[in-house]
mmCIF file of C-alpha atoms in Angstrom:
data_model
loop_
_atom_site.group_PDB
_atom_site.id
_atom_site.type_symbol
_atom_site.label_atom_id
_atom_site.label_comp_id
_atom_site.label_asym_id
_atom_site.label_seq_id
_atom_site.Cartn_x
_atom_site.Cartn_y
_atom_site.Cartn_z
ATOM 1 C CA MET A 25 -24.165 -22.452 29.473
ATOM 2 C CA THR A 26 -20.791 -22.631 27.754
ATOM 3 C CA THR A 27 -20.436 -22.384 24.003
ATOM 4 C CA SER A 28 -17.832 -23.978 21.777
ATOM 5 C CA PRO A 29 -15.008 -21.676 20.677
ATOM 6 C CA VAL A 30 -15.624 -20.031 17.315
ATOM 7 C CA ALA A 31 -13.006 -19.697 14.591
ATOM 8 C CA LEU A 32 -13.339 -17.677 11.405
ATOM 9 C CA ALA A 33 -11.228 -17.637 8.262
ATOM 10 C CA VAL A 34 -11.298 -14.742 5.817
ATOM 11 C CA ASP A 35 -10.026 -14.444 2.250
ATOM 12 C CA LEU A 36 -10.579 -10.869 1.088
ATOM 13 C CA GLY A 37 -9.522 -10.809 -2.533
ATOM 14 C CA SER A 38 -9.577 -8.260 -5.316
ATOM 15 C CA SER A 39 -12.682 -9.846 -6.844
ATOM 16 C CA THR A 40 -14.240 -12.051 -4.145
ATOM 17 C CA ALA A 41 -14.594 -12.067 -0.368
ATOM 18 C CA SER A 42 -15.127 -15.371 1.436
ATOM 19 C CA VAL A 43 -15.696 -16.213 5.096
ATOM 20 C CA TRP A 44 -15.597 -19.641 6.753
ATOM 21 C CA ALA A 45 -16.881 -20.290 10.272
ATOM 22 C CA THR A 46 -16.741 -23.395 12.433
ATOM 23 C CA GLY A 47 -19.901 -25.419 12.029
ATOM 24 C CA ARG A 48 -21.393 -22.962 9.558
ATOM 25 C CA GLY A 49 -19.608 -23.446 6.261
ATOM 26 C CA VAL A 50 -18.592 -20.813 3.721
ATOM 27 C CA VAL A 51 -20.247 -17.676 2.380
ATOM 28 C CA SER A 52 -18.873 -15.585 -0.496
ATOM 29 C CA ALA A 53 -19.672 -12.427 -2.427
ATOM 30 C CA PRO A 54 -17.977 -10.336 -5.119
ATOM 31 C CA THR A 55 -15.988 -7.336 -3.948
ATOM 32 C CA GLY A 56 -16.165 -5.645 -7.336
ATOM 33 C CA VAL A 57 -12.763 -5.745 -8.999
ATOM 34 C CA GLY A 58 -10.707 -2.926 -7.507
ATOM 35 C CA ALA A 59 -13.641 -1.309 -5.712
ATOM 36 C CA LEU A 60 -12.891 -2.488 -2.162
ATOM 37 C CA VAL A 61 -9.572 -4.272 -2.605
ATOM 38 C CA ARG A 62 -7.091 -3.347 -5.327
ATOM 39 C CA ARG A 63 -4.057 -5.454 -6.144
ATOM 40 C CA GLY A 64 -4.432 -7.248 -2.810
ATOM 41 C CA ARG A 65 -4.591 -4.025 -0.781
ATOM 42 C CA VAL A 66 -7.675 -2.773 1.049
ATOM 43 C CA THR A 67 -8.806 0.520 -0.497
ATOM 44 C CA ASP A 68 -12.135 0.960 1.304
ATOM 45 C CA VAL A 69 -12.079 -0.115 4.957
ATOM 46 C CA ASP A 70 -15.700 0.777 5.678
ATOM 47 C CA GLY A 71 -16.897 -0.926 2.506
ATOM 48 C CA CYS A 72 -14.998 -4.109 3.379
ATOM 49 C CA VAL A 73 -16.394 -4.078 6.927
ATOM 50 C CA ALA A 74 -19.930 -3.713 5.574
ATOM 51 C CA LEU A 75 -19.453 -6.548 3.070
ATOM 52 C CA LEU A 76 -18.009 -8.982 5.624
ATOM 53 C CA THR A 77 -20.768 -8.111 8.091
ATOM 54 C CA GLN A 78 -23.362 -8.865 5.419
ATOM 55 C CA LEU A 79 -21.649 -12.159 4.650
ATOM 56 C CA VAL A 80 -21.721 -13.288 8.282
ATOM 57 C CA ASP A 81 -25.425 -12.438 8.431
ATOM 58 C CA ARG A 82 -25.980 -14.994 5.661
ATOM 59 C CA PHE A 83 -24.838 -17.947 7.758
ATOM 60 C CA PRO A 84 -27.689 -20.386 8.533
ATOM 61 C CA ARG A 85 -27.067 -19.819 12.237
ATOM 62 C CA PRO A 86 -25.801 -16.574 13.758
ATOM 63 C CA ALA A 87 -22.068 -16.613 14.405
ATOM 64 C CA PRO A 88 -21.174 -15.395 17.911
ATOM 65 C CA VAL A 89 -18.117 -13.251 18.542
ATOM 66 C CA ALA A 90 -15.114 -15.056 17.106
ATOM 67 C CA ASP A 91 -12.416 -16.303 19.433
ATOM 68 C CA VAL A 92 -9.930 -16.183 16.575
ATOM 69 C CA VAL A 93 -9.921 -14.939 12.995
ATOM 70 C CA VAL A 94 -7.250 -16.063 10.547
ATOM 71 C CA ALA A 95 -7.080 -13.731 7.551
ATOM 72 C CA CYS A 96 -5.261 -14.430 4.303
ATOM 73 C CA ARG A 97 -2.819 -11.758 3.192
ATOM 74 C CA PRO A 98 -0.831 -11.529 -0.047
ATOM 75 C CA VAL A 99 2.772 -12.573 0.327
ATOM 76 C CA LEU A 100 5.182 -9.670 0.958
ATOM 77 C CA SER A 101 2.393 -7.485 2.359
ATOM 78 C CA THR A 102 3.637 -4.362 4.128
ATOM 79 C CA GLU A 103 2.857 -3.459 7.726
ATOM 80 C CA ALA A 104 0.551 -0.729 6.401
ATOM 81 C CA ASP A 105 -1.310 -3.275 4.248
ATOM 82 C CA GLN A 106 -1.718 -5.574 7.231
ATOM 83 C CA GLU A 107 -2.912 -2.763 9.492
ATOM 84 C CA LEU A 108 -5.682 -1.906 7.013
ATOM 85 C CA MET A 109 -6.725 -5.548 6.997
ATOM 86 C CA ARG A 110 -6.672 -5.620 10.800
ATOM 87 C CA ARG A 111 -9.000 -2.613 10.886
ATOM 88 C CA VAL A 112 -11.390 -4.458 8.588
ATOM 89 C CA ILE A 113 -11.329 -7.621 10.716
ATOM 90 C CA ASP A 114 -11.781 -5.695 13.964
ATOM 91 C CA GLY A 115 -14.633 -3.676 12.499
ATOM 92 C CA ALA A 116 -16.468 -6.672 11.083
ATOM 93 C CA PHE A 117 -15.897 -9.304 13.769
ATOM 94 C CA ALA A 118 -14.305 -7.767 16.900
ATOM 95 C CA PRO A 119 -12.453 -11.048 17.552
ATOM 96 C CA ARG A 120 -10.451 -11.910 20.634
ATOM 97 C CA ARG A 121 -7.449 -12.511 18.413
ATOM 98 C CA THR A 122 -6.555 -11.873 14.780
ATOM 99 C CA LEU A 123 -3.847 -13.848 13.001
ATOM 100 C CA PHE A 124 -2.544 -13.450 9.463
ATOM 101 C CA ILE A 125 -1.360 -16.105 7.055
ATOM 102 C CA ASP A 126 0.232 -15.682 3.632
ATOM 103 C CA THR A 127 -2.220 -16.742 0.936
ATOM 104 C CA VAL A 128 0.325 -19.078 -0.648
ATOM 105 C CA ARG A 129 0.963 -20.833 2.658
ATOM 106 C CA ALA A 130 -2.760 -21.104 3.360
ATOM 107 C CA ALA A 131 -3.305 -22.581 -0.105
ATOM 108 C CA ALA A 132 -0.637 -25.216 0.541
ATOM 109 C CA ILE A 133 -2.261 -26.141 3.864
ATOM 110 C CA GLY A 134 -5.688 -26.265 2.243
ATOM 111 C CA SER A 135 -4.311 -28.551 -0.456
ATOM 112 C CA GLY A 136 -2.675 -30.854 2.088
ATOM 113 C CA ALA A 137 0.772 -30.113 0.678
ATOM 114 C CA THR A 138 2.884 -28.890 3.595
ATOM 115 C CA ALA A 139 5.632 -31.523 3.736
ATOM 116 C CA GLY A 140 8.981 -31.023 2.056
ATOM 117 C CA ASN A 141 9.847 -28.243 -0.384
ATOM 118 C CA LEU A 142 7.055 -26.805 -2.491
ATOM 119 C CA LEU A 143 6.649 -24.109 -5.134
ATOM 120 C CA VAL A 144 3.237 -22.447 -4.964
ATOM 121 C CA VAL A 145 1.852 -20.100 -7.597
ATOM 122 C CA ASP A 146 -1.369 -18.278 -6.753
ATOM 123 C CA ILE A 147 -2.887 -16.286 -9.607
ATOM 124 C CA GLY A 148 -5.805 -14.123 -8.588
ATOM 125 C CA ALA A 149 -7.853 -11.450 -10.309
ATOM 126 C CA GLN A 150 -5.235 -8.719 -9.937
ATOM 127 C CA LEU A 151 -2.246 -10.341 -8.286
ATOM 128 C CA THR A 152 0.242 -13.121 -8.986
ATOM 129 C CA GLU A 153 2.182 -14.629 -6.081
ATOM 130 C CA THR A 154 4.996 -17.161 -6.346
ATOM 131 C CA ALA A 155 6.569 -18.641 -3.230
ATOM 132 C CA LEU A 156 8.998 -21.304 -2.132
ATOM 133 C CA LEU A 157 7.798 -23.156 0.951
ATOM 134 C CA GLU A 158 10.161 -25.310 2.969
ATOM 135 C CA HIS A 159 8.287 -27.651 5.287
ATOM 136 C CA GLY A 160 5.254 -25.402 5.289
ATOM 137 C CA ARG A 161 7.079 -22.097 5.797
ATOM 138 C CA VAL A 162 7.543 -19.378 3.172
ATOM 139 C CA THR A 163 11.285 -18.868 2.748
ATOM 140 C CA ALA A 164 11.349 -16.832 -0.478
ATOM 141 C CA ALA A 165 8.633 -15.125 -2.478
ATOM 142 C CA GLN A 166 7.801 -12.843 -5.372
ATOM 143 C CA ARG A 167 4.607 -10.980 -6.288
ATOM 144 C CA ALA A 168 3.372 -8.934 -9.225
ATOM 145 C CA ASP A 169 0.428 -6.557 -9.500
ATOM 146 C CA TYR A 170 -0.989 -8.429 -12.467
ATOM 147 C CA GLY A 171 -3.638 -11.125 -12.517
ATOM 148 C CA ILE A 172 -6.053 -13.148 -14.566
ATOM 149 C CA ARG A 173 -8.424 -10.190 -15.042
ATOM 150 C CA ASP A 174 -5.641 -8.178 -16.673
ATOM 151 C CA GLY A 175 -5.519 -10.313 -19.776
ATOM 152 C CA ALA A 176 -2.788 -12.125 -21.612
ATOM 153 C CA THR A 177 -1.921 -15.679 -20.607
ATOM 154 C CA GLY A 178 1.486 -15.179 -22.185
ATOM 155 C CA LEU A 179 2.350 -12.300 -19.887
ATOM 156 C CA LEU A 180 1.244 -14.272 -16.825
ATOM 157 C CA THR A 181 3.519 -17.155 -17.765
ATOM 158 C CA ASP A 182 6.386 -14.711 -18.339
ATOM 159 C CA ILE A 183 5.761 -13.174 -14.903
ATOM 160 C CA VAL A 184 5.856 -16.555 -13.178
ATOM 161 C CA ALA A 185 8.974 -17.556 -15.133
ATOM 162 C CA GLN A 186 10.694 -14.355 -13.985
ATOM 163 C CA HIS A 187 9.560 -15.009 -10.423
ATOM 164 C CA VAL A 188 11.141 -18.454 -10.498
ATOM 165 C CA ALA A 189 14.353 -17.027 -11.961
ATOM 166 C CA ASN A 190 14.433 -14.413 -9.198
ATOM 167 C CA LEU A 191 13.871 -17.068 -6.545
ATOM 168 C CA ARG A 192 16.896 -18.967 -7.832
ATOM 169 C CA ALA A 193 18.996 -15.927 -6.962
ATOM 170 C CA THR A 194 17.829 -15.802 -3.336
ATOM 171 C CA GLY A 195 20.126 -18.497 -1.995
ATOM 172 C CA HIS A 196 17.584 -21.319 -1.934
ATOM 173 C CA ALA A 197 18.790 -23.091 -5.070
ATOM 174 C CA GLU A 198 18.767 -26.615 -3.632
ATOM 175 C CA ALA A 199 15.313 -26.304 -2.083
ATOM 176 C CA LEU A 200 13.961 -24.704 -5.259
ATOM 177 C CA ALA A 201 15.400 -27.501 -7.387
ATOM 178 C CA GLU A 202 13.660 -30.067 -5.192
ATOM 179 C CA ALA A 203 10.424 -28.086 -5.338
ATOM 180 C CA THR A 204 10.415 -27.731 -9.129
ATOM 181 C CA ALA A 205 11.210 -31.425 -9.526
ATOM 182 C CA ARG A 206 8.097 -32.074 -7.468
ATOM 183 C CA GLY A 207 6.071 -29.661 -9.619
ATOM 184 C CA ILE A 208 4.207 -26.393 -9.106
ATOM 185 C CA LEU A 209 1.043 -26.211 -7.019
ATOM 186 C CA LEU A 210 -1.255 -23.803 -8.885
ATOM 187 C CA THR A 211 -4.068 -22.094 -6.991
ATOM 188 C CA GLY A 212 -6.443 -19.160 -7.421
ATOM 189 C CA ASP A 213 -8.672 -18.261 -10.363
ATOM 190 C CA GLY A 214 -5.734 -18.654 -12.720
ATOM 191 C CA ALA A 215 -5.684 -22.398 -12.094
ATOM 192 C CA LEU A 216 -9.078 -22.601 -13.795
ATOM 193 C CA HIS A 217 -8.210 -20.348 -16.728
ATOM 194 C CA PRO A 218 -8.250 -22.376 -19.972
ATOM 195 C CA GLY A 219 -4.756 -23.099 -21.189
ATOM 196 C CA LEU A 220 -2.852 -21.360 -18.396
ATOM 197 C CA PRO A 221 -1.726 -24.468 -16.465
ATOM 198 C CA GLU A 222 -0.518 -26.006 -19.721
ATOM 199 C CA ALA A 223 1.275 -22.801 -20.743
ATOM 200 C CA LEU A 224 3.068 -22.658 -17.401
ATOM 201 C CA ALA A 225 4.093 -26.295 -17.684
ATOM 202 C CA THR A 226 5.511 -25.713 -21.165
ATOM 203 C CA THR A 227 7.280 -22.434 -20.371
ATOM 204 C CA LEU A 228 8.852 -23.644 -17.130
ATOM 205 C CA ASP A 229 9.313 -27.270 -18.190
ATOM 206 C CA VAL A 230 7.767 -28.512 -14.949
ATOM 207 C CA HIS A 231 4.696 -30.435 -13.916
ATOM 208 C CA VAL A 232 1.837 -28.168 -12.840
ATOM 209 C CA HIS A 233 -0.546 -29.578 -10.267
ATOM 210 C CA ARG A 234 -3.815 -27.727 -10.007
ATOM 211 C CA ALA A 235 -5.252 -27.639 -6.489
ATOM 212 C CA ALA A 236 -8.376 -29.759 -6.074
ATOM 213 C CA ASP A 237 -10.400 -26.596 -5.435
ATOM 214 C CA PRO A 238 -8.188 -23.694 -6.504
ATOM 215 C CA ARG A 239 -10.627 -20.940 -5.548
ATOM 216 C CA THR A 240 -11.089 -22.097 -1.956
ATOM 217 C CA ALA A 241 -7.705 -23.699 -1.194
ATOM 218 C CA ALA A 242 -6.446 -20.627 0.678
ATOM 219 C CA LEU A 243 -9.670 -20.233 2.674
ATOM 220 C CA ASP A 244 -9.618 -23.939 3.540
ATOM 221 C CA GLY A 245 -6.046 -23.594 4.766
ATOM 222 C CA ALA A 246 -6.844 -20.484 6.783
ATOM 223 C CA GLY A 247 -9.731 -22.370 8.373
ATOM 224 C CA ARG A 248 -7.434 -25.234 9.346
ATOM 225 C CA ALA A 249 -4.960 -22.730 10.778
ATOM 226 C CA ALA A 250 -7.759 -21.099 12.787
ATOM 227 C CA MET A 251 -8.813 -24.433 14.256
ATOM 228 C CA SER A 252 -5.192 -25.221 15.087
ATOM 229 C CA ALA A 253 -4.900 -21.867 16.868
ATOM 230 C CA LEU A 254 -7.968 -22.667 18.967
ATOM 231 C CA ARG A 255 -6.417 -25.963 20.044
ATOM 232 C CA HIS A 256 -3.066 -24.412 20.962
ATOM 233 C CA PRO A 257 -2.413 -24.598 24.730
ATOM 234 C CA GLY A 258 -1.414 -20.948 24.824
ATOM 235 C CA PHE A 259 -4.589 -19.656 23.225
ATOM 236 C CA ALA A 260 -6.832 -19.485 26.279
#
């Protein structure tokens, strides 16, 4: 008896871990801010493996070995950061293949906003990521080890404003101008923080579009990417 291929998507954040599986939905649990993942970097591999294993056990139906796992990673992650994440994924799921996707790109896919030039700001518990996407690809990005759990809305808006200023100096001025004219796509917990979207709009003098479901936009996008990988002719 043959079984349908299984895809998993993982968003392992500084405050919450979430797993999506084909035909099984989403399960989530807190990571404890900074306990397992700090500033977007895995700090406890074994603890993360245990948490993800527990999450998978909560699915209504057991999830067989995954054919592919797509894991969100913070933009500008180092090879060392990614290797730690790979160890977590291998330990928890032992998939046939593991793929990584920048959180900002995944959030754009999950929000259905991959065409044209787009400025995405993802504000999480301990990390702020700002990226210019051109036709769905990250072409320039900034990140700061500061998030919504760290406090002041004013400092977050200043960080994003500096990110945008830095992006202007990267040689993508025309694409960035088109993206800002279109407005910022805001995702992550910060999109739900009272007053923050409005403060960003005022400080940057741009429209701020909050993702329909800011907390799950990246996971949704990673899930779509995982399904696309399964369908790719070269996957088998």
